[in-house]
Coordinates of C-alpha atoms and ligand atoms in Angstrom, one line a residue:
M1 CA 7.9 -22.7 -25.3
P2 CA 7.6 -22.8 -21.5
I3 CA 6.3 -20.0 -19.4
P4 CA 9.3 -18.2 -17.5
F5 CA 8.0 -17.9 -14.0
P6 CA 10.2 -15.9 -11.7
D7 CA 11.8 -17.9 -9.0
D8 CA 12.0 -14.9 -6.5
E9 CA 8.7 -12.7 -6.5
P10 CA 9.8 -9.3 -6.9
S11 CA 6.8 -8.2 -4.7
R12 CA 8.3 -9.6 -1.9
L13 CA 10.8 -6.8 -2.1
T14 CA 8.3 -4.3 -1.5
G15 CA 7.3 -2.8 2.0
F16 CA 3.8 -4.1 3.5
S17 CA 4.3 -7.3 1.7
N18 CA 5.1 -10.9 2.9
S19 CA 2.2 -10.9 5.1
P20 CA 2.2 -13.9 7.6
L21 CA -1.5 -14.1 8.0
D22 CA -3.7 -16.9 7.5
R23 CA -7.0 -15.2 7.2
L24 CA -9.1 -18.1 7.4
G25 CA -11.2 -17.1 4.4
D26 CA -13.4 -20.2 4.7
R27 CA -14.0 -20.1 8.5
R28 CA -14.5 -16.3 9.4
A29 CA -18.1 -16.2 8.7
D30 CA -18.6 -18.3 11.9
A31 CA -19.4 -15.5 14.5
E32 CA -19.0 -18.0 17.4
L33 CA -15.3 -19.0 16.3
I34 CA -14.5 -15.4 15.7
A35 CA -15.9 -14.4 19.3
A36 CA -14.2 -17.1 20.9
M37 CA -10.8 -16.3 19.3
S38 CA -11.2 -12.9 20.1
V39 CA -11.1 -13.2 24.2
L40 CA -8.3 -15.9 23.8
P41 CA -5.4 -15.1 26.5
D42 CA -2.9 -14.8 23.5
A43 CA -5.2 -12.7 21.1
G44 CA -3.5 -9.6 19.8
Y45 CA -5.0 -6.3 19.0
V46 CA -3.6 -3.6 16.6
L47 CA -5.1 -0.4 17.2
I48 CA -5.7 2.3 14.8
E49 CA -5.9 6.0 16.0
R50 CA -7.3 8.0 13.2
D51 CA -5.2 6.6 10.4
R52 CA -2.0 5.7 12.7
P53 CA -1.1 2.5 14.4
V54 CA -0.5 2.5 18.2
L55 CA 2.9 1.1 19.3
A56 CA 4.2 0.3 22.7
G57 CA 7.8 -0.1 24.1
V58 CA 10.9 1.4 22.8
G59 CA 13.9 0.5 20.7
D60 CA 13.8 -3.0 19.2
G61 CA 11.2 -4.0 21.4
R62 CA 8.5 -1.7 19.9
T63 CA 5.3 -3.5 19.1
A64 CA 2.0 -2.9 17.4
V65 CA 0.4 -6.0 18.8
H66 CA -1.2 -5.5 22.1
G67 CA -3.3 -7.8 24.4
R68 CA -7.4 -7.3 24.9
G69 CA -6.7 -5.8 28.4
I70 CA -4.5 -3.0 27.1
A71 CA -6.7 -2.6 24.1
A72 CA -9.8 -1.9 26.4
A73 CA -7.8 0.1 28.8
L74 CA -7.0 2.5 25.6
S75 CA -10.7 2.5 25.1
A76 CA -10.6 0.7 21.8
R77 CA -14.1 0.2 20.1
L78 CA -13.6 -3.7 20.7
D79 CA -17.2 -4.1 19.5
Q80 CA -15.9 -2.8 15.9
A81 CA -12.9 -5.2 15.9
V82 CA -11.9 -7.1 12.8
F83 CA -10.4 -10.4 12.6
L84 CA -7.2 -10.1 10.5
G85 CA -5.9 -13.6 10.6
L86 CA -3.9 -16.1 12.5
D87 CA -0.2 -15.4 12.6
D88 CA 1.7 -18.4 13.3
G89 CA -1.5 -19.4 15.4
Q90 CA -1.8 -16.4 17.2
P91 CA -5.4 -14.7 16.4
L92 CA -5.0 -11.2 15.4
F93 CA -7.4 -8.4 15.4
A94 CA -7.7 -4.7 14.5
A95 CA -9.7 -2.0 16.4
P96 CA -10.3 1.7 16.0
L97 CA -9.2 4.1 19.0
P98 CA -11.3 7.2 19.5
P99 CA -9.3 10.1 18.1
A100 CA -6.9 11.2 21.0
E101 CA -4.9 14.1 21.6
A102 CA -2.7 12.2 23.6
L103 CA -2.1 8.7 24.5
P104 CA -0.8 7.4 28.0
D105 CA 2.8 7.1 28.7
G106 CA 4.6 4.4 27.0
F107 CA 2.1 4.3 23.8
E108 CA 2.4 6.5 20.7
A109 CA 0.3 6.6 17.5
C110 CA 2.7 6.5 14.5
D111 CA 2.6 7.3 10.9
L112 CA 2.9 3.9 8.7
R113 CA 4.8 5.4 6.1
G114 CA 7.3 6.8 8.7
L115 CA 7.4 3.3 10.3
A116 CA 8.2 1.8 7.0
V117 CA 10.9 4.4 6.2
D118 CA 12.6 3.8 9.5
G119 CA 12.6 0.1 9.4
V120 CA 11.4 0.1 13.1
L121 CA 9.1 -2.8 12.7
D122 CA 10.3 -6.1 10.3
G123 CA 8.3 -6.4 7.0
R124 CA 5.8 -8.9 8.2
A125 CA 4.8 -6.6 11.1
L126 CA 4.4 -4.0 8.5
S127 CA 2.2 -5.8 6.3
V128 CA -0.3 -6.7 9.2
L129 CA -0.5 -3.0 9.9
A130 CA -0.9 -2.1 6.5
A131 CA -4.2 -4.6 6.4
A132 CA -5.4 -3.5 9.8
K133 CA -5.2 0.3 8.6
S134 CA -7.0 -0.5 5.3
L135 CA -9.6 -2.4 6.9
V136 CA -10.4 -0.1 9.9
D137 CA -10.4 2.7 7.4
W138 CA -12.9 1.1 5.2
H139 CA -15.4 0.4 8.2
A140 CA -15.1 4.0 9.3
R141 CA -16.2 5.3 5.9
H142 CA -18.8 2.6 5.2
G143 CA -21.2 2.7 8.3
F144 CA -24.2 3.2 5.8
C145 CA -25.4 1.3 2.8
A146 CA -24.6 2.8 -0.7
N147 CA -27.7 1.2 -2.0
C148 CA -30.3 2.5 0.4
G149 CA -28.6 4.7 3.1
A150 CA -29.5 2.5 6.1
A151 CA -27.1 1.8 8.7
T152 CA -24.8 -1.1 8.1
R153 CA -23.7 -4.0 10.3
L154 CA -20.3 -5.6 10.3
G155 CA -20.1 -9.3 9.4
M156 CA -17.8 -11.9 8.5
G157 CA -15.5 -11.0 11.1
G158 CA -15.1 -7.7 9.6
W159 CA -14.2 -8.6 5.9
K160 CA -17.9 -7.3 4.8
R161 CA -20.7 -5.0 6.1
D162 CA -24.5 -6.1 5.7
C163 CA -27.4 -3.7 5.2
P164 CA -30.4 -5.1 7.3
A165 CA -32.6 -3.0 5.3
C166 CA -32.0 -4.0 1.7
A167 CA -29.9 -7.1 2.1
A168 CA -27.0 -5.7 0.2
Q169 CA -23.8 -7.0 1.1
H170 CA -20.5 -4.5 1.0
F171 CA -16.9 -5.9 0.7
P172 CA -13.7 -4.1 1.5
R173 CA -12.6 -2.6 -1.8
T174 CA -8.8 -2.2 -3.0
D175 CA -8.2 0.5 -5.5
P176 CA -5.8 -0.7 -8.5
V177 CA -3.0 2.0 -9.3
V178 CA -0.4 1.8 -11.9
I179 CA 2.9 2.9 -11.2
M180 CA 5.1 2.7 -14.2
L181 CA 8.6 3.5 -15.8
A182 CA 8.6 4.5 -19.3
V183 CA 11.8 3.5 -20.9
D184 CA 13.6 4.7 -24.1
G185 CA 16.8 2.7 -24.4
D186 CA 19.2 4.0 -21.8
R187 CA 16.8 6.8 -20.3
C188 CA 13.9 6.6 -18.2
L189 CA 11.1 9.1 -17.4
L190 CA 10.7 10.4 -14.2
G191 CA 8.6 13.1 -12.6
R192 CA 8.0 15.2 -9.4
Q193 CA 5.0 16.2 -7.6
A194 CA 5.0 19.4 -5.6
R195 CA 4.5 17.6 -2.5
F196 CA 7.4 15.6 -3.0
A197 CA 10.5 16.2 -0.8
P198 CA 13.0 18.4 -2.4
G199 CA 14.9 16.8 -5.2
M200 CA 13.0 13.6 -5.5
Y201 CA 11.7 12.1 -8.6
S202 CA 9.4 9.0 -8.9
C203 CA 7.7 6.9 -11.5
L204 CA 4.5 8.2 -12.8
A205 CA 1.4 6.6 -11.4
G206 CA -2.6 7.0 -11.9
F207 CA -5.6 4.9 -10.9
V208 CA -6.9 2.3 -13.2
E209 CA -10.3 3.4 -14.8
P210 CA -13.4 1.3 -15.4
G211 CA -13.0 -0.8 -18.4
E212 CA -9.3 -0.3 -18.7
T213 CA -6.8 -3.5 -18.8
I214 CA -3.5 -2.7 -16.6
E215 CA -1.7 -1.9 -19.8
D216 CA -4.3 0.5 -21.1
A217 CA -4.1 2.3 -17.8
V218 CA -0.2 2.4 -18.2
R219 CA -0.5 4.0 -21.7
R220 CA -3.1 6.5 -21.0
E221 CA -1.4 7.6 -17.8
I222 CA 2.0 8.3 -19.4
R223 CA 0.2 9.8 -22.1
E224 CA -1.9 12.2 -19.9
E225 CA 0.8 13.0 -17.5
A226 CA 4.1 13.6 -19.9
G227 CA 2.7 13.4 -23.4
V228 CA 4.7 10.4 -24.3
P229 CA 3.3 7.8 -26.6
V230 CA 4.0 4.1 -25.2
G231 CA 3.9 1.0 -26.7
R232 CA 4.7 -2.6 -24.9
V233 CA 4.1 -2.9 -21.4
R234 CA 5.5 -5.4 -19.0
Y235 CA 3.9 -6.3 -15.4
L236 CA 6.8 -6.4 -12.9
A237 CA 5.8 -6.2 -9.2
S238 CA 3.0 -5.2 -6.8
Q239 CA 2.7 -3.6 -3.7
P240 CA -0.2 -3.1 -1.1
W241 CA -0.4 0.5 -0.2
P242 CA -2.6 1.3 2.7
F243 CA -3.2 5.1 1.9
P244 CA -6.1 4.3 2.5
S245 CA -6.4 1.0 0.2
S246 CA -4.6 0.8 -3.1
L247 CA -2.9 -2.0 -4.7
M248 CA 0.3 -0.5 -6.7
I249 CA 0.7 -2.6 -9.8
G250 CA 4.3 -1.8 -11.1
C251 CA 5.1 -2.0 -14.9
L252 CA 7.9 -1.3 -17.3
A253 CA 6.8 0.5 -20.4
E254 CA 8.2 1.0 -24.0
A255 CA 8.1 4.6 -24.9
L256 CA 7.7 5.4 -28.6
G257 CA 8.6 9.1 -28.2
E258 CA 10.7 11.6 -26.6
T259 CA 9.1 14.9 -26.6
I260 CA 7.5 15.5 -22.9
T261 CA 4.5 17.7 -22.9
M262 CA 3.8 17.8 -19.0
D263 CA 0.5 18.0 -17.1
A264 CA 1.1 20.8 -14.9
E265 CA -1.6 20.2 -12.7
E266 CA -0.2 16.6 -11.8
L267 CA 3.4 17.2 -12.0
E268 CA 6.0 20.1 -11.2
D269 CA 8.4 18.6 -13.3
C270 CA 8.9 15.5 -15.7
R271 CA 12.2 14.6 -17.5
W272 CA 14.5 12.0 -19.2
V273 CA 17.1 10.6 -16.7
S274 CA 20.0 8.4 -17.9
R275 CA 20.5 5.1 -16.4
D276 CA 23.8 6.3 -14.7
E277 CA 21.9 9.3 -13.3
A278 CA 18.9 6.7 -12.0
R279 CA 21.7 4.8 -10.3
Q280 CA 23.1 7.7 -8.4
M281 CA 19.3 8.8 -7.3
L282 CA 18.8 5.1 -6.0
D283 CA 22.2 5.1 -4.1
R284 CA 21.7 8.9 -3.0
T285 CA 24.9 10.1 -4.5
H286 CA 23.5 12.2 -7.3
P287 CA 25.7 15.3 -7.7
G288 CA 22.6 17.7 -8.3
G289 CA 21.4 16.2 -5.1
L290 CA 18.4 14.3 -6.8
T291 CA 17.0 11.2 -5.1
S292 CA 14.3 8.6 -5.7
P293 CA 11.8 7.0 -3.3
F294 CA 13.0 4.8 -0.5
P295 CA 13.5 1.0 -0.7
F296 CA 10.2 -0.1 0.8
A297 CA 8.5 1.8 -2.1
I298 CA 7.6 -0.2 -5.4
A299 CA 8.8 2.9 -7.5
H300 CA 12.4 2.3 -5.9
R301 CA 12.1 -1.3 -7.0
I302 CA 10.8 -0.5 -10.4
L303 CA 13.8 1.7 -11.1
R304 CA 16.2 -0.8 -9.6
A305 CA 15.1 -3.6 -11.6
W306 CA 15.8 -1.2 -14.7
V307 CA 18.8 -0.1 -13.7
D308 CA 20.3 -3.5 -12.6
A309 CA 19.2 -5.1 -16.0
D310 CA 21.9 -3.2 -17.6
Ligands
LIG1 ZN1 -29.2 -1.1 2.2

């Protein structure tokens, strides 16, 4: 029987996906090439202040990609710039800005989650910012070798760090997180954390641990957080999640029981929700004011996929 490959990748519907970048993975070890591209007149720089990308302009003209001259004028650490890739031929780099109380007029450091919710930038631009934010954050936290403690040096255009003392190579990491909807016929299991906006419920989620498959992690997390046993698991879609550097792996899971025993450390509430109620939460028409995450979030897409499969 042929394997049913999807024609449309569900992951493309999530925020921070659809990257336009050609990362030149086979050429970015060439330091001379990277240096030459970094000073081209059309080289673009994404600037990250603490964990926030810096935008210039107003309204539809807002951009997060700046010329090298502007990057230098804003005191960007150009010696720490990382090569993101080519966007339709334009070389893009990311560089950290020193923490600033205030930026000059016309520039604003913006929360990336807020930008995704507001839809100020298109999806391709958001995916570039996600890569920039994760990579700049990784470099900021990995100045010293985890093997011997010596100061490390940026290499391969910013896609690794080298230790000159013990020759260890360190590569940017991505942490896999499972996010899943347990379903029992016409009901699904949603939880809320205390930090969520009032009334919002979402899929359960947790980090994959060493030695686990994705499916094992889904079953363990649902059992730990809700006490519900789970059988079969199906992968649905993934989403880069740059807070700071996760990959969300979205799944549907088959519940084998209905009694909830909630982990009150992780969750404030956990409940079964009918398909009709879930649809109202997605559409923001729930009579009790319950809501689900915004469309850019993979939790929204998982819930939507299940609701629409009716
Ligand atoms: Zn070392």
